[in-house]
Coordinates of C-alpha atoms in Angstrom, one line a residue:
M607 CA 53.4 -16.9 64.8
T608 CA 53.7 -15.2 68.2
S609 CA 52.6 -16.9 71.1
T610 CA 50.9 -15.5 74.3
L611 CA 54.6 -15.1 75.9
G612 CA 55.7 -13.1 72.7
R613 CA 57.8 -16.0 71.3
S614 CA 58.0 -15.8 67.5
T615 CA 59.5 -19.2 66.8
R616 CA 57.4 -22.2 65.7
H617 CA 58.0 -25.4 67.7
A618 CA 57.3 -28.6 65.6
P619 CA 55.2 -31.4 66.9
S620 CA 57.5 -34.0 68.4
E621 CA 57.2 -37.5 67.5
D622 CA 57.2 -38.9 70.9
D623 CA 54.6 -37.9 73.9
H624 CA 57.2 -35.8 75.6
L625 CA 55.6 -32.7 77.4
D626 CA 57.9 -29.7 76.9
P627 CA 57.8 -26.8 79.5
E628 CA 55.6 -24.4 77.8
R629 CA 52.8 -27.0 76.9
F630 CA 53.0 -28.0 80.9
R631 CA 52.8 -24.3 81.9
I632 CA 49.5 -23.9 79.7
L633 CA 48.0 -27.1 80.9
V634 CA 48.6 -26.3 84.6
G635 CA 47.0 -22.7 84.3
T636 CA 43.6 -24.4 82.3
A637 CA 43.5 -26.9 85.4
A638 CA 44.1 -24.5 88.3
R639 CA 43.1 -21.1 87.3
L640 CA 39.2 -21.4 87.4
P641 CA 38.8 -23.6 90.6
A642 CA 41.3 -21.5 92.5
V643 CA 39.5 -18.4 91.8
T644 CA 36.0 -20.0 92.5
V645 CA 37.1 -21.3 95.8
A646 CA 38.4 -17.9 96.7
V647 CA 35.2 -16.2 95.8
V648 CA 32.9 -18.4 97.6
A649 CA 35.2 -18.3 100.6
T650 CA 34.9 -14.5 100.8
V651 CA 31.4 -14.7 100.4
M652 CA 31.1 -17.3 103.2
V653 CA 33.0 -15.6 105.7
T654 CA 31.6 -12.1 105.1
T655 CA 28.0 -13.6 105.4
L656 CA 28.9 -15.4 108.7
V657 CA 30.7 -12.2 110.0
V658 CA 27.6 -9.9 109.2
A659 CA 25.5 -12.7 110.8
N660 CA 27.7 -12.6 114.0
S661 CA 28.1 -16.3 113.8
D662 CA 31.2 -17.9 114.4
L663 CA 33.4 -19.3 112.2
T664 CA 33.3 -23.1 113.2
G665 CA 31.6 -24.2 110.1
V666 CA 33.2 -22.2 107.4
Y667 CA 35.0 -25.0 105.8
A668 CA 31.9 -27.2 105.7
A669 CA 30.1 -24.1 104.2
V670 CA 32.7 -23.3 101.6
A671 CA 32.9 -27.2 100.5
G672 CA 29.1 -27.1 100.3
A673 CA 29.0 -24.2 98.4
W674 CA 31.3 -25.8 95.8
L675 CA 29.2 -29.0 95.6
A676 CA 26.0 -26.7 95.5
L677 CA 27.5 -24.7 92.6
H678 CA 27.9 -28.0 90.4
Q679 CA 24.2 -29.2 91.3
V680 CA 25.2 -31.8 93.7
T681 CA 22.3 -32.4 96.1
L682 CA 22.9 -31.6 99.7
T683 CA 21.2 -32.8 102.7
I684 CA 20.7 -30.3 105.4
D685 CA 19.3 -30.9 108.8
G686 CA 17.5 -33.7 107.4
T687 CA 16.1 -31.8 104.5
S688 CA 17.2 -32.3 100.9
L689 CA 18.0 -29.4 98.6
G690 CA 18.2 -30.6 95.1
V691 CA 16.7 -27.6 93.4
L692 CA 19.6 -25.6 93.1
P693 CA 20.6 -22.1 91.2
L694 CA 21.5 -22.7 87.5
L695 CA 22.9 -19.1 87.0
P696 CA 26.1 -19.7 88.9
T697 CA 26.5 -23.1 87.4
G698 CA 26.0 -21.9 83.7
L699 CA 28.9 -19.2 84.5
L700 CA 31.1 -21.7 85.5
V701 CA 30.6 -23.7 82.5
W702 CA 31.0 -20.7 80.3
L703 CA 34.1 -19.4 82.2
S704 CA 35.7 -23.2 82.1
A705 CA 34.8 -23.2 78.0
R706 CA 36.7 -20.0 77.6
G707 CA 39.6 -21.4 79.4
A708 CA 39.8 -24.4 77.3
G709 CA 39.4 -22.5 74.1
S710 CA 42.3 -20.1 75.2
A711 CA 44.5 -23.1 76.1
A712 CA 43.7 -24.6 72.5
D713 CA 44.7 -21.0 71.2
A714 CA 48.0 -20.7 73.1
V715 CA 49.1 -24.4 72.2
V716 CA 48.5 -23.5 68.4
A717 CA 50.6 -20.2 68.7
Y718 CA 53.3 -22.0 70.4
T719 CA 53.6 -24.7 67.7
G720 CA 52.3 -22.8 64.8
Y721 CA 50.4 -25.9 63.8
R722 CA 46.9 -27.2 64.0
L723 CA 45.8 -28.8 67.4
E724 CA 46.5 -32.6 67.2
G725 CA 44.4 -35.3 68.9
R726 CA 46.9 -35.8 72.0
D727 CA 46.7 -32.0 72.5
I728 CA 42.9 -32.0 72.6
A729 CA 43.0 -34.9 75.0
R730 CA 45.6 -33.1 77.2
I731 CA 43.6 -29.8 77.5
T732 CA 40.4 -31.7 78.0
A733 CA 42.0 -33.7 81.0
A734 CA 43.5 -30.6 82.4
T735 CA 39.9 -29.1 82.3
L736 CA 38.6 -31.8 84.1
A737 CA 41.6 -32.1 86.6
G738 CA 41.5 -29.1 88.9
P739 CA 37.7 -29.1 89.3
L740 CA 37.6 -33.1 90.1
I741 CA 40.3 -32.5 92.7
V742 CA 38.6 -29.8 94.5
T743 CA 35.4 -31.9 94.5
V744 CA 37.3 -34.8 96.2
I745 CA 38.6 -32.3 98.8
A746 CA 35.3 -30.9 99.4
L747 CA 33.8 -34.5 99.8
V748 CA 36.4 -35.3 102.3
V749 CA 35.6 -32.1 104.3
M750 CA 31.7 -32.8 104.1
Q751 CA 32.5 -36.2 105.7
D752 CA 34.4 -35.0 108.5
A753 CA 31.8 -32.0 109.1
S754 CA 28.9 -34.5 109.0
A755 CA 30.2 -35.8 112.5
V756 CA 29.7 -32.4 114.0
L757 CA 27.5 -30.4 111.9
P758 CA 24.0 -31.0 110.9
V759 CA 25.1 -31.9 107.3
A760 CA 25.3 -35.0 105.5
S761 CA 27.9 -36.4 103.2
P762 CA 26.7 -36.2 99.5
N763 CA 26.7 -39.1 97.2
P764 CA 30.2 -39.5 95.9
A765 CA 29.4 -41.0 92.6
A766 CA 26.7 -38.3 92.0
A767 CA 29.2 -35.6 92.8
L768 CA 31.7 -37.1 90.4
A769 CA 29.6 -37.4 87.8
W770 CA 27.9 -34.1 88.0
V771 CA 31.5 -32.3 88.0
T772 CA 32.7 -34.4 85.2
G773 CA 29.8 -34.0 83.0
L774 CA 29.7 -30.1 83.4
Y775 CA 33.4 -29.9 82.6
L776 CA 33.3 -32.2 79.8
L777 CA 30.5 -30.0 78.3
A778 CA 32.9 -26.9 78.8
A779 CA 35.7 -28.7 77.2
L780 CA 33.6 -29.7 74.2
L781 CA 32.3 -26.1 73.8
G782 CA 35.6 -24.4 74.1
I783 CA 37.8 -26.9 72.2
G784 CA 35.1 -27.6 69.7
S785 CA 34.5 -24.1 68.7
R786 CA 38.2 -24.0 67.5
T787 CA 38.2 -27.4 65.9
W788 CA 35.0 -28.2 64.4
R789 CA 35.3 -27.3 61.0
P790 CA 38.4 -29.5 60.4
A791 CA 36.3 -32.1 62.3
V792 CA 33.4 -32.0 60.1
S793 CA 35.6 -32.2 56.9
R794 CA 37.8 -35.0 58.5
Y795 CA 34.8 -37.5 59.4
G796 CA 32.6 -36.6 56.6
V797 CA 29.6 -35.1 58.7
P798 CA 26.7 -34.7 56.2
E799 CA 25.9 -30.8 55.4
W800 CA 22.3 -31.1 56.3
L801 CA 23.3 -32.1 60.1
V802 CA 25.8 -29.3 60.1
L803 CA 23.1 -26.9 59.1
S804 CA 20.8 -27.9 61.8
V805 CA 22.9 -26.6 64.7
R806 CA 21.8 -23.0 64.4
P807 CA 18.2 -23.7 64.1
A808 CA 18.2 -25.8 67.0
A809 CA 20.1 -23.3 69.0
R810 CA 17.7 -20.6 67.9
A811 CA 14.5 -22.6 68.9
V812 CA 15.7 -23.3 72.2
L813 CA 16.8 -19.7 73.0
G814 CA 13.6 -18.6 71.5
M815 CA 11.6 -20.5 73.9
F816 CA 13.6 -19.6 76.9
A817 CA 13.3 -15.8 75.6
V818 CA 9.4 -16.2 75.5
G819 CA 9.5 -18.0 79.0
G820 CA 11.8 -14.8 80.5
V821 CA 9.1 -12.5 79.3
L822 CA 6.4 -14.5 80.8
V823 CA 8.2 -14.6 84.1
V824 CA 8.7 -10.7 84.1
A825 CA 5.1 -10.3 83.4
G826 CA 4.0 -12.4 86.3
L827 CA 6.4 -10.6 88.5
V828 CA 4.8 -7.3 87.3
W829 CA 1.4 -8.5 87.8
S830 CA 2.4 -9.7 91.4
W831 CA 4.3 -7.0 92.3
T832 CA 2.4 -6.3 95.8
T833 CA 3.4 -9.8 96.8
V834 CA 6.8 -9.5 96.0
G835 CA 7.1 -6.7 98.1
D836 CA 5.5 -8.4 101.0
L837 CA 7.9 -11.2 100.5
L838 CA 11.1 -8.8 100.3
A839 CA 9.4 -7.0 103.5
R840 CA 10.1 -10.4 105.6
G841 CA 13.9 -10.1 105.4
E842 CA 13.3 -7.3 108.1
S843 CA 16.9 -5.8 107.8
W844 CA 19.0 -4.6 104.7
T845 CA 20.8 -7.9 104.8
G846 CA 17.8 -10.0 104.7
V847 CA 16.1 -8.0 101.8
L848 CA 19.4 -8.1 100.1
G849 CA 19.9 -12.0 100.6
L850 CA 16.3 -12.6 99.2
T851 CA 17.0 -10.4 96.3
V852 CA 20.4 -12.3 95.5
L853 CA 18.6 -15.7 95.9
S854 CA 15.9 -14.7 93.7
I855 CA 18.2 -13.6 90.9
L856 CA 20.1 -16.9 91.1
Y857 CA 17.1 -19.0 90.8
L858 CA 15.6 -16.7 87.7
P859 CA 16.9 -19.1 85.1
N860 CA 15.3 -22.1 87.0
L861 CA 11.9 -20.2 86.7
V862 CA 12.4 -19.1 83.0
I863 CA 13.2 -22.8 82.1
G864 CA 10.1 -23.9 83.9
A865 CA 8.0 -21.2 82.2
S866 CA 9.2 -22.2 78.6
A867 CA 8.4 -25.9 79.5
L868 CA 4.8 -24.6 80.3
L869 CA 4.5 -22.9 77.1
A870 CA 5.3 -25.8 75.2
G871 CA 2.4 -27.8 76.9
S872 CA 4.2 -29.5 79.8
T873 CA 3.2 -29.4 83.4
V874 CA 5.0 -27.9 86.1
Q875 CA 4.9 -29.1 89.9
F876 CA 5.7 -27.4 93.1
G877 CA 4.6 -29.5 95.9
Q878 CA 0.9 -29.2 95.9
V879 CA 1.0 -26.5 93.0
R880 CA 0.1 -27.9 89.9
L881 CA 0.2 -25.5 86.8
S882 CA -0.1 -25.9 83.1
L883 CA -1.9 -23.9 80.3
F884 CA -5.1 -25.8 81.2
E885 CA -5.2 -26.2 84.9
A886 CA -3.9 -24.4 87.8
S887 CA -4.2 -25.4 91.5
G888 CA -3.0 -23.3 94.4
G889 CA -0.9 -24.3 97.3
D890 CA 2.0 -23.4 99.7
L891 CA 5.2 -22.1 98.3
P892 CA 8.7 -21.1 99.9
A893 CA 8.7 -17.5 100.9
L894 CA 11.2 -16.8 97.7
P895 CA 10.1 -13.4 96.0
I896 CA 10.6 -14.6 92.5
L897 CA 8.1 -17.4 93.2
A898 CA 5.3 -14.5 93.1
A899 CA 5.3 -14.9 89.4
I900 CA 3.6 -18.3 89.9
P901 CA -0.2 -17.6 89.4
A902 CA -2.6 -19.0 92.3
G903 CA -5.1 -20.3 90.0
P904 CA -7.6 -21.2 88.5
A905 CA -6.5 -21.2 84.7
H906 CA -7.6 -18.6 82.8
A907 CA -9.4 -19.4 79.5
L908 CA -7.1 -17.7 77.2
W909 CA -3.9 -19.5 78.3
P910 CA -4.1 -21.8 75.6
V911 CA -3.8 -19.2 73.4
L912 CA -0.1 -19.1 74.5
L913 CA 0.4 -22.6 72.4
A914 CA 1.1 -20.1 69.5
V915 CA 4.3 -19.3 71.0
P916 CA 5.9 -22.8 70.2
A917 CA 3.9 -23.1 66.9
T918 CA 5.6 -19.8 66.1
V919 CA 9.2 -20.9 67.2
G920 CA 8.7 -24.3 64.8
A921 CA 7.5 -22.1 61.7
L922 CA 10.4 -19.7 62.6
L923 CA 12.8 -23.2 62.9
G924 CA 11.5 -24.4 59.4
R925 CA 12.0 -21.0 57.8
F926 CA 15.4 -20.6 58.9
A927 CA 16.7 -24.2 57.9
A928 CA 15.0 -23.7 54.4
Q929 CA 16.9 -20.4 54.1
R930 CA 20.1 -22.1 55.0
T931 CA 19.7 -25.2 52.6
L932 CA 19.2 -22.7 49.5
Q933 CA 22.0 -20.6 50.7
A934 CA 24.0 -23.9 50.8
Q935 CA 22.8 -25.0 47.5
A936 CA 23.8 -21.4 46.1
D937 CA 27.1 -21.8 47.4
G938 CA 27.6 -25.4 45.7
A939 CA 27.6 -27.3 48.8
P940 CA 26.3 -31.0 48.4
V941 CA 22.6 -30.5 49.8
G942 CA 19.7 -31.9 48.1
S943 CA 15.9 -31.1 47.8
L944 CA 15.2 -33.3 50.9
D945 CA 18.0 -32.2 52.9
A946 CA 15.7 -29.2 54.2
A947 CA 13.4 -31.9 55.7
R948 CA 16.4 -33.6 57.3
T949 CA 18.0 -30.3 58.8
V950 CA 14.5 -29.5 60.3
L951 CA 14.2 -32.8 61.7
A952 CA 17.9 -32.8 63.0
A953 CA 17.4 -29.5 64.5
A954 CA 14.1 -30.4 66.2
G955 CA 15.5 -33.2 67.7
A956 CA 18.5 -31.5 69.1
A957 CA 16.1 -28.8 70.5
G958 CA 13.9 -31.4 72.2
L959 CA 16.9 -33.0 73.8
V960 CA 18.7 -29.7 74.8
T961 CA 15.2 -28.8 76.5
A962 CA 14.7 -32.2 78.3
A963 CA 18.1 -31.8 79.7
I964 CA 17.9 -28.3 80.9
T965 CA 14.6 -29.0 82.3
W966 CA 15.9 -31.9 84.2
A967 CA 18.6 -30.0 85.4
A968 CA 16.3 -27.0 86.8
G969 CA 14.4 -29.4 88.8
G970 CA 14.9 -31.8 91.6
P971 CA 13.9 -32.6 95.2
L972 CA 13.1 -30.0 97.9
G973 CA 12.4 -31.1 101.2
I974 CA 8.7 -31.4 102.2
F975 CA 7.8 -30.1 98.6
G976 CA 8.8 -33.3 97.0
V977 CA 10.1 -33.1 93.4
V978 CA 10.0 -29.7 92.4
G979 CA 10.0 -28.7 88.6
A980 CA 8.5 -29.3 85.3
N981 CA 7.7 -32.6 83.6
W982 CA 11.4 -32.8 81.7
W983 CA 10.7 -35.6 79.3
L984 CA 7.1 -34.3 78.2
A985 CA 8.8 -30.8 77.6
G986 CA 11.5 -32.4 75.5
V987 CA 8.7 -34.5 73.4
L988 CA 6.5 -31.5 73.1
V989 CA 9.4 -29.0 71.9
F990 CA 10.3 -31.8 69.2
A991 CA 6.7 -32.1 68.2
W992 CA 6.1 -28.6 67.7
A993 CA 9.6 -27.7 66.1
G994 CA 9.4 -30.9 63.9
L995 CA 5.7 -30.5 62.6
L996 CA 5.4 -26.8 62.1
G997 CA 9.0 -26.4 60.7
L998 CA 8.6 -29.2 58.3
I999 CA 5.5 -27.9 56.9
V1000 CA 7.2 -24.4 56.8
A1001 CA 10.5 -25.7 55.1
Q1002 CA 8.7 -27.7 52.5
L1003 CA 6.4 -25.0 51.6
L1004 CA 9.2 -22.6 51.2
M1005 CA 11.2 -25.2 49.2
W1006 CA 8.4 -25.9 46.9
R1007 CA 7.7 -22.1 46.3
E1008 CA 11.6 -21.4 45.2
G1009 CA 11.3 -24.5 43.2
R1010 CA 8.4 -23.4 41.3
L1011 CA 10.0 -19.8 40.9
A1012 CA 13.1 -21.3 39.9
A1013 CA 11.3 -23.5 37.1
A1014 CA 9.1 -20.5 36.0
S1015 CA 12.4 -18.5 35.3
L1016 CA 13.8 -21.2 33.5
D1017 CA 10.7 -21.5 31.2
I1018 CA 10.9 -17.6 30.5
G1019 CA 14.4 -18.1 29.4
H1020 CA 13.8 -20.8 27.3
E1021 CA 10.9 -18.9 25.7
T1022 CA 13.3 -16.0 25.3
M1023 CA 15.8 -18.1 23.7
D1024 CA 13.2 -19.9 21.3
Y1025 CA 12.0 -16.2 20.2
E1026 CA 15.5 -14.9 19.3
D1027 CA 16.1 -18.3 17.3
D1028 CA 13.0 -17.8 15.5
E1029 CA 13.9 -14.4 14.6
D1030 CA 17.4 -15.2 13.6
W1031 CA 15.7 -18.0 11.2
D1032 CA 13.4 -15.7 9.7
A1033 CA 15.9 -13.1 9.1
D1034 CA 18.0 -15.9 7.1
T1035 CA 15.2 -17.2 5.0
D1036 CA 13.1 -14.3 4.2
P1037 CA 15.0 -11.6 2.0
D1038 CA 12.2 -9.0 2.9
L1039 CA 13.3 -9.2 6.5
D1040 CA 16.9 -8.9 5.8
T1041 CA 16.9 -5.3 6.2
D1042 CA 20.6 -5.3 7.6
G1043 CA 21.8 -6.9 4.3
Q1044 CA 19.9 -4.5 2.1
E1045 CA 21.6 -1.5 4.0
D1046 CA 24.9 -2.9 3.4
V1047 CA 24.3 -3.0 0.0
D1048 CA 22.8 0.1 -0.4
A1049 CA 25.9 1.4 1.6
E1050 CA 28.3 -0.1 -1.1
L1051 CA 26.1 1.3 -4.2
D1052 CA 25.8 5.1 -2.8
P1053 CA 29.6 5.6 -3.6
L1054 CA 29.3 4.5 -7.0
E1055 CA 26.4 6.5 -7.9
D1056 CA 28.0 9.9 -6.4
D1057 CA 31.1 9.0 -8.7
R1058 CA 28.9 8.8 -11.8
Q1059 CA 27.0 12.0 -10.8
E1060 CA 30.2 13.9 -10.6
D1061 CA 31.2 12.7 -13.9
E1062 CA 28.4 13.9 -15.4
E1063 CA 28.5 17.2 -13.7
E1064 CA 32.0 17.9 -14.9
P1065 CA 31.3 18.3 -18.7
D1066 CA 28.5 20.4 -18.0
S1067 CA 30.7 22.9 -16.4
A1068 CA 33.2 22.7 -19.4
H1069 CA 30.4 23.6 -21.8
E1070 CA 29.3 26.2 -19.6
V1071 CA 32.7 28.0 -19.5
E1072 CA 32.9 27.5 -23.3
A1073 CA 29.3 28.9 -23.7
A1074 CA 30.5 31.9 -21.8
D1075 CA 33.5 32.4 -24.0
G1076 CA 31.3 32.1 -27.1
A1077 CA 28.8 34.8 -25.9
G1078 CA 31.8 37.2 -25.4
A1079 CA 32.8 36.7 -28.8
E1080 CA 29.3 36.7 -30.4
A1081 CA 28.8 40.2 -28.6
A1082 CA 32.2 41.7 -30.2
D1083 CA 31.0 40.6 -33.6
D1084 CA 27.5 42.5 -33.0
A1085 CA 29.5 45.5 -32.4
V1086 CA 30.1 45.4 -36.5
P1087 CA 27.6 43.5 -38.1
T1088 CA 27.7 42.4 -41.8
K1089 CA 25.3 40.4 -44.2
G1090 CA 27.9 37.6 -44.6
T1091 CA 28.1 37.4 -41.0
E1092 CA 24.3 37.1 -40.5
A1093 CA 23.9 34.4 -43.2
E1094 CA 26.8 32.3 -41.8
S1095 CA 25.2 32.3 -38.5
E1096 CA 21.9 31.4 -39.8
K1097 CA 23.6 28.3 -41.7
G1098 CA 25.7 27.4 -38.4
S1099 CA 22.6 27.5 -36.4
A1100 CA 20.5 25.3 -38.8
A1101 CA 23.5 22.6 -39.1
E1102 CA 24.0 22.8 -35.2
Q1103 CA 20.5 22.1 -34.6
E1104 CA 20.3 19.1 -37.3
K1105 CA 23.5 17.8 -35.6
G1106 CA 22.0 17.9 -31.9
T1107 CA 18.6 16.4 -33.4
A1108 CA 20.3 13.4 -34.7
A1109 CA 22.5 13.0 -31.6
E1110 CA 19.7 12.7 -29.2
P1111 CA 18.4 9.0 -30.1
E1112 CA 21.8 7.9 -29.6
K1113 CA 22.6 9.8 -26.4
G1114 CA 19.3 9.2 -24.4
T1115 CA 20.1 11.2 -21.3
A1116 CA 18.8 14.7 -20.3
A1117 CA 22.3 15.9 -20.2
E1118 CA 23.1 15.6 -24.0
P1119 CA 20.4 18.4 -25.0
E1120 CA 22.1 20.9 -22.7
K1121 CA 25.5 20.1 -24.1
G1122 CA 24.3 20.5 -27.7
T1123 CA 22.7 23.5 -26.9
A1124 CA 25.7 24.8 -25.2
A1125 CA 27.9 23.9 -28.0
K1126 CA 26.0 26.1 -30.7
P1127 CA 27.2 29.7 -29.3
E1128 CA 31.0 28.1 -29.5
V1129 CA 30.4 27.3 -33.5
E1130 CA 28.4 30.3 -34.2
G1131 CA 31.1 32.4 -32.7
K1132 CA 34.1 30.4 -34.7
R1133 CA 32.0 31.1 -38.1
G1134 CA 31.2 34.7 -37.3
K1135 CA 35.2 35.1 -36.7
T1136 CA 36.1 33.3 -39.7
A1137 CA 33.6 35.5 -41.8
D1138 CA 35.2 38.6 -40.3

């Protein structure tokens, strides 16, 4: 097996905990690559922004440190205003890149050793994934603490900052390494098959809710396009318009998550603005163009119809879970009839937990507006309820239908077998129905009958030849007729008639009269010749 450096030799895992140079190189790259690139990009963006804004570079270090913390959802306090609602798009991008880095490190270790990942290798890769970001976070906290003495910024809570960074990169390591090792782990620890089958339905349910939430946000922006244009015009210069556009794009996932919580039946609060499918109260909002998608109110009478979205997602979850259960049964996996219900409930629970966690991360404090975002725990409970209830109903109906179809096919199979058995029994017991046996007997008797007919036909042919010879001789005698000859012919004819008549009762066949008749000319011919 060839490693990433082109080595073709395998290195067996050592019994001790010694770290060889190749593994050390892989771990250092995993720890330093992403943090170094992120800091470089952030520093470039901050310096460019300050230069374009004709500002000095006095607070560039504090700006870079604050940006690093903001990328990891750490609440910042600037000039007495708390900024806890931070964009999720860059945070999600960092988690994805870190997960890819951890997975690549796992692949490199496997390629180098030629063996499956061991527990200590997994621990080392996880530690390396955490080490780099945590070191940069500690440095950023120190810089913010130093800058708070001369700039209107407050030092963030160190415990909260370290907790956020640790949690995000643990998630990244779990996704990256787990994508390579989950199958052996499931087999090793005996994870139930129905629990494994619930992962994909849960992911589909969450992504389905977010997708419909994104469609709702886009529809709101199109409906309020005039307001979006007015808010962009407040940027005055092209740099201001570009800044507002980029900021709106970064906050797009936050708005999509709030819309998905709204579709589930939860409430969204933004200062004085309170929004749900049953009510909508207006109020002041920040001058961010993407917030134009939030309707001013009041609630429309048709808004409750949107509850069909989570109901549909739940039904699709149940359908997909039932299909996966039936496929697992067809593949011979140890899955029972009740495992479809367990799969649905596990998937609904996972979807509810993920929805609650992401909804909580998408909100937070925002200065004078207070806590901004959707009710995260209510969103999680409602997603679980919709997915669990509708999914359970649909899954059980599908399993019941498949069971009925399977039972019907078995009944038809049994009836066909019984009918064939009855036909076989009748053919064995009733000689009239045993046509196959009769055909076999007839086939055996036909050759015997043909041989007998040939034997009967051969004498007839011989007699015909003799009759022809006798007829020739008689014709010769007719050329010189005499009285003796005629008398002898009459006596011969009378004698032959008496002889044939006497032979008929003994023979009893149609061939004998012909034989006797054919013999007369022969005798007559002989007698005529003697007389001559």
